[in-house]
CSV table of C-alpha atoms in Angstrom, one decimal:
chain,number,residue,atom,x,y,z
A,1451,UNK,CA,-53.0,37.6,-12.8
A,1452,UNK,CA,-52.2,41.0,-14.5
A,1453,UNK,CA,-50.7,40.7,-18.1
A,1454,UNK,CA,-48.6,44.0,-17.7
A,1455,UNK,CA,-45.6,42.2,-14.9
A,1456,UNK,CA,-42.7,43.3,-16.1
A,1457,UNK,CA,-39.8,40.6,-16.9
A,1458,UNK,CA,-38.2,41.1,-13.6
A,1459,UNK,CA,-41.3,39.7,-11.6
A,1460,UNK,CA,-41.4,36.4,-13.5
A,1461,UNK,CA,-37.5,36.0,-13.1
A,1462,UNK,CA,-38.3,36.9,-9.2
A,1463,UNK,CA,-40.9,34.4,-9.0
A,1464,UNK,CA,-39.0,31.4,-10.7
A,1465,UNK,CA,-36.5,32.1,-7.7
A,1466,UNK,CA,-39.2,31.9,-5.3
A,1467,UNK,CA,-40.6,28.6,-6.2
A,1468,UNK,CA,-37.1,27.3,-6.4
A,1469,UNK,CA,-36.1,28.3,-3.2
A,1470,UNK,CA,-36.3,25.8,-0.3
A,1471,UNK,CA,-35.4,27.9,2.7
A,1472,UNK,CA,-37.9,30.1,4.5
A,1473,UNK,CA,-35.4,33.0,4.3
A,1474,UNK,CA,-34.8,32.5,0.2
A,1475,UNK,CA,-38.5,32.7,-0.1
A,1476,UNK,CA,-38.8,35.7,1.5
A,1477,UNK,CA,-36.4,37.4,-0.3
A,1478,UNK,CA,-37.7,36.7,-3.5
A,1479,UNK,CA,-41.3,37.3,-3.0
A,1480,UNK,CA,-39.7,40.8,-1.6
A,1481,UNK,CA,-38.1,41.2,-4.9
A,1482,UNK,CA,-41.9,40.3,-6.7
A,1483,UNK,CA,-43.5,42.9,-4.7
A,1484,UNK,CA,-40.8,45.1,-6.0
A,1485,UNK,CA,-41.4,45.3,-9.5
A,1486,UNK,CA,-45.4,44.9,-9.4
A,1487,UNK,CA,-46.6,48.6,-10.6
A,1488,UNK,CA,-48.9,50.2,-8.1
A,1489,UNK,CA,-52.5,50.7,-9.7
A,1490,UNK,CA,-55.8,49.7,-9.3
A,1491,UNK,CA,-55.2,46.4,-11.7
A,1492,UNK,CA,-52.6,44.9,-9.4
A,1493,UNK,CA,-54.4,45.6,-5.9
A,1494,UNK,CA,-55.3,42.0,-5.5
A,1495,UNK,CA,-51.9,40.7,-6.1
A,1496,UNK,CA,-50.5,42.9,-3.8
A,1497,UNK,CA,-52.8,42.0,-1.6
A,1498,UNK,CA,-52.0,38.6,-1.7
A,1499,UNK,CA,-48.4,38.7,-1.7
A,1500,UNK,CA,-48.3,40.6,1.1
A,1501,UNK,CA,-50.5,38.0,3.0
A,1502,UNK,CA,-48.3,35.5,2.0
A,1503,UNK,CA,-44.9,37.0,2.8
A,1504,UNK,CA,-46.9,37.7,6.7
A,1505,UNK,CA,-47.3,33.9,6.6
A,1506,UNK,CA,-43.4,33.3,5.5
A,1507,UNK,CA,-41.9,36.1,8.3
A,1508,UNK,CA,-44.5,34.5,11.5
A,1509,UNK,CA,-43.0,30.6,10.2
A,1510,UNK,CA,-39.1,32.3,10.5
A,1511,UNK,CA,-39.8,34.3,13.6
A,1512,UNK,CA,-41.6,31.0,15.3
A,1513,UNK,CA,-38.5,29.0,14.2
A,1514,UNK,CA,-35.6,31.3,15.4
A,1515,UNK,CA,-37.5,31.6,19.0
A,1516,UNK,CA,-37.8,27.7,18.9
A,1517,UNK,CA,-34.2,27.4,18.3
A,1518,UNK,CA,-33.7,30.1,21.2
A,1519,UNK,CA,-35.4,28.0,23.7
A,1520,UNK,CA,-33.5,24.9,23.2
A,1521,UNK,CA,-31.0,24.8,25.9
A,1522,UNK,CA,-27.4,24.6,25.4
A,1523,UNK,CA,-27.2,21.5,27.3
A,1524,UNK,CA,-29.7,19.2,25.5
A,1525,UNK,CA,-27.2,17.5,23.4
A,1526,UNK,CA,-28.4,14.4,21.4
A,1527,UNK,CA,-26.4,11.5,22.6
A,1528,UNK,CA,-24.2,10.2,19.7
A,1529,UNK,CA,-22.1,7.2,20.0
A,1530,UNK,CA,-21.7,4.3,21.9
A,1531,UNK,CA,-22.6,6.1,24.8
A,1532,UNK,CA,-22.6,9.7,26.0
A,1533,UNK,CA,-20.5,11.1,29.1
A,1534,UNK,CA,-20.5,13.9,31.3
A,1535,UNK,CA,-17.4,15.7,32.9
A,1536,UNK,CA,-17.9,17.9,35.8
A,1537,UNK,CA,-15.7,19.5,38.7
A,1538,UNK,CA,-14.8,22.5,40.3
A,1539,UNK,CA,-12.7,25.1,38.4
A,1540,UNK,CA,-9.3,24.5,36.5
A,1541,UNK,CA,-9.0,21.0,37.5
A,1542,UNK,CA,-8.6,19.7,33.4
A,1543,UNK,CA,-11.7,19.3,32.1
A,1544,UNK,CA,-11.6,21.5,28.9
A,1545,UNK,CA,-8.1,19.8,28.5
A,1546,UNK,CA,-9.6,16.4,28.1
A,1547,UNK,CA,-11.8,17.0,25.8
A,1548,UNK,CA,-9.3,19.0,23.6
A,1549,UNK,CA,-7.0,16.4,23.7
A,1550,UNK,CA,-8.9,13.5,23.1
A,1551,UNK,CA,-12.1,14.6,21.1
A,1552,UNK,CA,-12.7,16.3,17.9
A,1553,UNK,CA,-14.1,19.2,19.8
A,1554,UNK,CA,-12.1,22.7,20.4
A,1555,UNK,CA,-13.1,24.1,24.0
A,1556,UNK,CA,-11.2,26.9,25.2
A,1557,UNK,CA,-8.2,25.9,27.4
A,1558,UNK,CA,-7.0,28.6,30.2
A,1559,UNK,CA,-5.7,29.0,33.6
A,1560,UNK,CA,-8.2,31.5,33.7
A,1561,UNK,CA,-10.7,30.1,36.8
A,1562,UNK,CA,-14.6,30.2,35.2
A,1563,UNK,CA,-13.2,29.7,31.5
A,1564,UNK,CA,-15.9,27.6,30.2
A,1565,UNK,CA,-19.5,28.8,30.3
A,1566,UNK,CA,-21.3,26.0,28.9
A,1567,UNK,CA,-21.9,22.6,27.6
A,1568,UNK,CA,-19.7,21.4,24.9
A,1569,UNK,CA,-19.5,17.8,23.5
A,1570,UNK,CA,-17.0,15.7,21.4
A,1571,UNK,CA,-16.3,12.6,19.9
A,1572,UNK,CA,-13.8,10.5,22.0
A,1573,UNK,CA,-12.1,7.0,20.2
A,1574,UNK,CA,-11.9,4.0,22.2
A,1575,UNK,CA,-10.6,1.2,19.9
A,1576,UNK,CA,-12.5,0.9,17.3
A,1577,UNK,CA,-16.2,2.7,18.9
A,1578,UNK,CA,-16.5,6.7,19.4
A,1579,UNK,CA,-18.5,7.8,22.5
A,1580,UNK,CA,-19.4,11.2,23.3
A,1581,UNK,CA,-17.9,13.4,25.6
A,1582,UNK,CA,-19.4,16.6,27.2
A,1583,UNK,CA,-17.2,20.0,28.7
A,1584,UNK,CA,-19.2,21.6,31.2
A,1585,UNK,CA,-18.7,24.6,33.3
A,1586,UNK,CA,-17.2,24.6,36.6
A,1587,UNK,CA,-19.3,23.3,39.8
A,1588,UNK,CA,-19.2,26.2,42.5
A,1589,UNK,CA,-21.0,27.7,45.1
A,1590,UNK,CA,-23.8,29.6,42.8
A,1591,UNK,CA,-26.7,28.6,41.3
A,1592,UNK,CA,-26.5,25.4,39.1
A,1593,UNK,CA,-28.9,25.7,36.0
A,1594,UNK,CA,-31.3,23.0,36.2
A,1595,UNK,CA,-30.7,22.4,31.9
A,1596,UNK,CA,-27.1,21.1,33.4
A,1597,UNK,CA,-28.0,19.3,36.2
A,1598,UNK,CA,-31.2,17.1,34.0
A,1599,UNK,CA,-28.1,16.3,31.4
A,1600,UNK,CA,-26.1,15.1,34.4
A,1601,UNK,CA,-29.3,12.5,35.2
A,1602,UNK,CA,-29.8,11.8,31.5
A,1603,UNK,CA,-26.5,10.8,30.5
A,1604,UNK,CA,-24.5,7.3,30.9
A,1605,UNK,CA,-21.4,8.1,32.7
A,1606,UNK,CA,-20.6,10.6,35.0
A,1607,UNK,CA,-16.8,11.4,35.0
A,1608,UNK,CA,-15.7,13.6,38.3
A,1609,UNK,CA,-12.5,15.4,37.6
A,1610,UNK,CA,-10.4,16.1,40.7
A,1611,UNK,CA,-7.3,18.3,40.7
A,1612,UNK,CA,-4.4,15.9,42.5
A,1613,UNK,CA,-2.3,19.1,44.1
A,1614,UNK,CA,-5.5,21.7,44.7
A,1615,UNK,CA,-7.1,19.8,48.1
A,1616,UNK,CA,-8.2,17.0,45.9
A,1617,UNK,CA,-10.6,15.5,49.2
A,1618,UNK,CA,-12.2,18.7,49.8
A,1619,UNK,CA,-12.6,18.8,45.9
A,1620,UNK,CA,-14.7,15.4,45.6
A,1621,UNK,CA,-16.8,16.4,48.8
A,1622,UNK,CA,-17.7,19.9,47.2
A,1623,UNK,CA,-18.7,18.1,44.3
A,1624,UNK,CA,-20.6,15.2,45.8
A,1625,UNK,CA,-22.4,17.7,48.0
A,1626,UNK,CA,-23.8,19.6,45.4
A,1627,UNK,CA,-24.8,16.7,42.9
A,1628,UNK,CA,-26.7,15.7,47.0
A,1629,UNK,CA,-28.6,19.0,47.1
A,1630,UNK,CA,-30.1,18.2,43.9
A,1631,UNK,CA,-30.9,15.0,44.4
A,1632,UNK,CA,-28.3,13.2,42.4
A,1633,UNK,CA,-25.4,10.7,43.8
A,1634,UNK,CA,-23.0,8.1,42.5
A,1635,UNK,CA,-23.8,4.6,41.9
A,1636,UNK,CA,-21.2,3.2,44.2
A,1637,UNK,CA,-22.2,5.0,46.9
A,1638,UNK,CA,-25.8,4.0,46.7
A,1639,UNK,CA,-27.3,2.6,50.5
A,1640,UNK,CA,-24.1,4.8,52.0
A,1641,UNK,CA,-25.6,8.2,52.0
A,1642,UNK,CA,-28.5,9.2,54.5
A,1643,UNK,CA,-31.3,11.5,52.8
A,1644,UNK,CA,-34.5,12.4,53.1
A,1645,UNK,CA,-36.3,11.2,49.9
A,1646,UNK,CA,-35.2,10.2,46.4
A,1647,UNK,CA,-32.1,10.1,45.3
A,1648,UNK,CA,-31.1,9.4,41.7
A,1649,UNK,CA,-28.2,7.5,41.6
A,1650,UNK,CA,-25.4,7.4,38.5
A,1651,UNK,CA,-22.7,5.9,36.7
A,1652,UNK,CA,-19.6,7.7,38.3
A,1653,UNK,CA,-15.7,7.4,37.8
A,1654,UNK,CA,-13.2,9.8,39.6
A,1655,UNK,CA,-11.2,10.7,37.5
A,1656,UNK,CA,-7.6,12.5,39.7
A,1657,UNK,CA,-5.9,14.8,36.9
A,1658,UNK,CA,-2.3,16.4,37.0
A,1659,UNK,CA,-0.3,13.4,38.2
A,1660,UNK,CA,2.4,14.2,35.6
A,1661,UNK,CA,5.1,12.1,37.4
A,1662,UNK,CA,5.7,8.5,39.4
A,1663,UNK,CA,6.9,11.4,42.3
A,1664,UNK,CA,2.9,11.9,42.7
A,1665,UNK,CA,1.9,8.7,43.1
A,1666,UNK,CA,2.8,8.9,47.2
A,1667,UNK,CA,0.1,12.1,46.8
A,1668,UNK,CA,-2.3,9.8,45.4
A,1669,UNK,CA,-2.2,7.1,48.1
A,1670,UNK,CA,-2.6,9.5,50.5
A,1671,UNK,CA,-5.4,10.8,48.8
A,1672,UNK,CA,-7.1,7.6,48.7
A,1673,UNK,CA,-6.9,7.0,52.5
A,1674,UNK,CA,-7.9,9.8,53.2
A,1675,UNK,CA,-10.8,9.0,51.3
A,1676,UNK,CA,-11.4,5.6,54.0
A,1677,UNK,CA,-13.2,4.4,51.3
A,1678,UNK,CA,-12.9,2.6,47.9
A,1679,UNK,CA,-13.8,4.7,45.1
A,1680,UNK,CA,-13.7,3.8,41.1
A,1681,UNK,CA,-11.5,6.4,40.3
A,1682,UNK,CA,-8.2,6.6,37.6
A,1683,UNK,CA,-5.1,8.7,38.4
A,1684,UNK,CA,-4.0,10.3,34.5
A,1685,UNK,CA,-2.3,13.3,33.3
A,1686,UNK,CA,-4.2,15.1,30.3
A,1687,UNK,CA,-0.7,17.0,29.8
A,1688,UNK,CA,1.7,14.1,29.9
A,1689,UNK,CA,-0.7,11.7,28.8
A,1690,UNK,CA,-0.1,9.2,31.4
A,1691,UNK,CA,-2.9,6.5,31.9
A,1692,UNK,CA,-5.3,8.0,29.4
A,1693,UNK,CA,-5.6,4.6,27.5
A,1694,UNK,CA,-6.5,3.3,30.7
A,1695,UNK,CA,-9.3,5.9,31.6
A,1696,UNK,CA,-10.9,5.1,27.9
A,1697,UNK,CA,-10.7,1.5,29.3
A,1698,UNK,CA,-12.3,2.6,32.2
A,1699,UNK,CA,-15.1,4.7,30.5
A,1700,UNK,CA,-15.8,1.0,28.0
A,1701,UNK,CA,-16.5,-1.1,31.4
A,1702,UNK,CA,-18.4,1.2,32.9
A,1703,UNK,CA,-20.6,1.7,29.9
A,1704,UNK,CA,-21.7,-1.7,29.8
A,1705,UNK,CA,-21.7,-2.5,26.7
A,1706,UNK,CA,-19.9,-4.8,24.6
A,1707,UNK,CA,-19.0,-5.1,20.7
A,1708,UNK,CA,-20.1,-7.7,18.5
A,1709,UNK,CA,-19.2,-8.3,14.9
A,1710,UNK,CA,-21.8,-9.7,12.5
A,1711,UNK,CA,-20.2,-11.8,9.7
A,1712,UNK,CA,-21.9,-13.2,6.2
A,1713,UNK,CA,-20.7,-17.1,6.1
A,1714,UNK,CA,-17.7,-17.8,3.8
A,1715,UNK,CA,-17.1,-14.0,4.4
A,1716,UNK,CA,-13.9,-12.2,6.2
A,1717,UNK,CA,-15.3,-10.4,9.4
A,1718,UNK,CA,-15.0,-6.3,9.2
A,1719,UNK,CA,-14.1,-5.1,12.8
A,1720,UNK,CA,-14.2,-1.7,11.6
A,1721,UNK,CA,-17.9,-1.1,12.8
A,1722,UNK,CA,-19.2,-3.5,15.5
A,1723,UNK,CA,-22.5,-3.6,17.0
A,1724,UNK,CA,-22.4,-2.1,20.1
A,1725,UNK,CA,-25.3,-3.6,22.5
A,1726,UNK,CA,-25.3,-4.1,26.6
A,1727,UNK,CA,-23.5,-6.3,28.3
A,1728,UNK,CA,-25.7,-9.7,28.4
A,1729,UNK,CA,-27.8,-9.5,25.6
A,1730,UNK,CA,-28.6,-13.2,23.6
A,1731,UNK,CA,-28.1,-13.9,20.3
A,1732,UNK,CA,-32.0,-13.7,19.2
A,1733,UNK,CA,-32.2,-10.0,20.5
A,1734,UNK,CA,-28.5,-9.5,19.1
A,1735,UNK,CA,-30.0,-10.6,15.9
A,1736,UNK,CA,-33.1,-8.2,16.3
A,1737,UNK,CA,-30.3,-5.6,16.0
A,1738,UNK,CA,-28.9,-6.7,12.9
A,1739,UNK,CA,-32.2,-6.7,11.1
A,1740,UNK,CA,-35.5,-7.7,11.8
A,1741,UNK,CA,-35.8,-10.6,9.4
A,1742,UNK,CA,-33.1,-12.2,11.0
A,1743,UNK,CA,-35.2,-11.9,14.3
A,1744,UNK,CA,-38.1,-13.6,13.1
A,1745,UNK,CA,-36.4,-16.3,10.5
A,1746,UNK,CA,-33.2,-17.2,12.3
A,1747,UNK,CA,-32.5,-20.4,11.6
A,1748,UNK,CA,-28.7,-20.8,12.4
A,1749,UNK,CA,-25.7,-19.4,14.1
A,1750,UNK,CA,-22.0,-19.7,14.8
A,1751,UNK,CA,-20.4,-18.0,17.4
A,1752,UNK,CA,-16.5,-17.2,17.7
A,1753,UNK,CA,-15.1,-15.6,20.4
A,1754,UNK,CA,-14.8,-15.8,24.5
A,1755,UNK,CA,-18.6,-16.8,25.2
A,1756,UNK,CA,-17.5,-20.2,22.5
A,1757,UNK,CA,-16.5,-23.2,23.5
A,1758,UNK,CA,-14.4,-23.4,19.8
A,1759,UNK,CA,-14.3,-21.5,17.0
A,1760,UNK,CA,-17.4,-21.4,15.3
A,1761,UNK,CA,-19.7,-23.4,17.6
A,1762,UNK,CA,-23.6,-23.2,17.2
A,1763,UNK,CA,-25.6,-21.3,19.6
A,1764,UNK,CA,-29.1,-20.9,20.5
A,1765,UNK,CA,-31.0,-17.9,20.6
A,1766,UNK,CA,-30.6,-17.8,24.5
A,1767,UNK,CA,-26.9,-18.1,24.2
A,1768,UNK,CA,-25.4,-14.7,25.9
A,1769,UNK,CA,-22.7,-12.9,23.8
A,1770,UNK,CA,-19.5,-11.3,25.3
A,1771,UNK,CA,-17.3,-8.6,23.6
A,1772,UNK,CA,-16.0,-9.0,20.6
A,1773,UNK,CA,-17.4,-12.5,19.5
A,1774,UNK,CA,-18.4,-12.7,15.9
A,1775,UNK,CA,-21.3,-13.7,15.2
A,1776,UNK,CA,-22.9,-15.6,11.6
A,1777,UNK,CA,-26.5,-15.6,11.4
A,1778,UNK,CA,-28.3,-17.3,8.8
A,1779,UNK,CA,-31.9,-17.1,8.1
């Protein structure tokens, strides 16, 4: 290296070696290249700075494209479970998810308000499950990125405007989820189609019945229907029957929580396991940690699937929510 730097390139390039971000480091070696002098003693330095900062500028360029290309609807599921709301325009999706998640979509009576994908954090009890705004369902093009998270995710919640010809609504709906190969669950070996059909997890969920005066609009609804659909009447604005639609959302998960206690130890409900609906103490055990898998040698069970507090189990014995479960290796 030449002996003549001047001060200014050392104090650049303890910055560079202490920087951890792409962008830091090619600021600083910017700032080296600076204060080299230009003559014939520094022409390999140069030279290799400048082959080096190339390198650093491709690496960020190649990272901000592959940050480009993810689309806005693959969302990692967090949670006990992620859901997906979806429905034609201004029927109260955005308010949903305002009102009962951590996220902030925009809210507006203007049709078309929502543009994309946006997920939040719901409560339910003592779990948090995910929920996902969408844009509305129309008669255009559906981007396929929306339609895959649709098939990916674990609940499909329809949102139906009660006053805005809420049958006409569902069928619009139901038809296009059809065209792209996608129905509900409970109407699986009901539908005629040529080919495969992936069927999911849906609940209707009828929004805007803000008074007992509606309920006569939601019976007729339902006939008109002629069939029995899992659906929940609610009010985002009033909040009537919210609680139950979070109930709603928990069963059709199904999963179930379980609460893994040290013996002599007070149980801590704050945190449950949350595992599917079914699952036997040696794979509930898995869960909790692998030893415990392998080395189980005891447990006590409290809770509905007991026959009296603190009975031992086997490792086929098949948990139900909220038992408490004492393992010991």
């Amino acid at each position: 290296m030449p002996t003549n730097l001047p001060a200014d390139y050392f104090n650049a390039e303890e910055r560079f070696r202490s920087a951890t971000t792409t962008e830091d480091k090619i600021k600083y070696l910017e700032e080296m290249m600076g204060t080299i002098p230009k003559h014939k003693g520094t022409d390999h330095l140069r030279a290799d700075l400048r082959k080096k900062l190339s390198k650093l500028k491709t690496a960020a360029t190649s990272k901000k494209s592959s940050k480009k290309q993810l689309s806005a609807y693959h969302i990692n599921k967090e949670g006990a479970g992620q859901i997906i709301i979806i429905g034609t325009t201004n029927v109260g999706k955005s308010s949903l998810v305002a009102n009962q998640t951590n996220a902030d979509p925009e809210v507006s009576e203007v049709p078309f308000t929502t543009w994309t994908a946006m997920p939040g954090m719901m409560k339910i009890d003592n779990i948090q499950v995910q929920v996902i705004d969408t844009p509305p369902i129309g008669d255009e093009y559906i981007d396929p990125e929306f339609l895959n998270l649709i098939r990916r995710v674990d609940l499909v919640l329809v949102m139906i405007d009660l006053h805005a010809h809420p049958v006409q609504q569902l069928e619009f709906v139901l038809q296009k989820l059809q065209e792209n190969r996608i129905a509900p669950k409970y109407l699986e070996g009901q539908i005629e189609a040529e080919g495969f059909l992936l069927h999911v997890p849906t609940l209707v969920v009828v929004n805007k019945f803000d008074s007992e005066e509606y309920e006569e609009h939601y019976q007729i609804f339902k006939e008109l229907l002629g069939q029995e659909y899992p659906m929940v009447p609610v009010s985002v604005q009033t909040g009537h029957n919210l609680e139950a639609l979070k109930q709603m959302i928990f069963e059709k998960l199904g999963v179930i929580r379980v609460y893994s206690k040290a013996p002599g130890k007070d149980v801590d409900k704050s945190a449950p396991f949350v595992v599917d609906q079914g699952i036997q103490l040696g794979d509930f055990a898995g869960k909790v940690h692998k030893d415990f898998q392998e080395k189980l040698k005891s447990a006590k069970i409290w809770g509905t699937s007991a026959d009296f507090d603190g009975q031992m189990v086997s490792r086929d014995h098949v948990l139900e929510d909220e038992d408490i479960v004492e393992l010991q290796i």
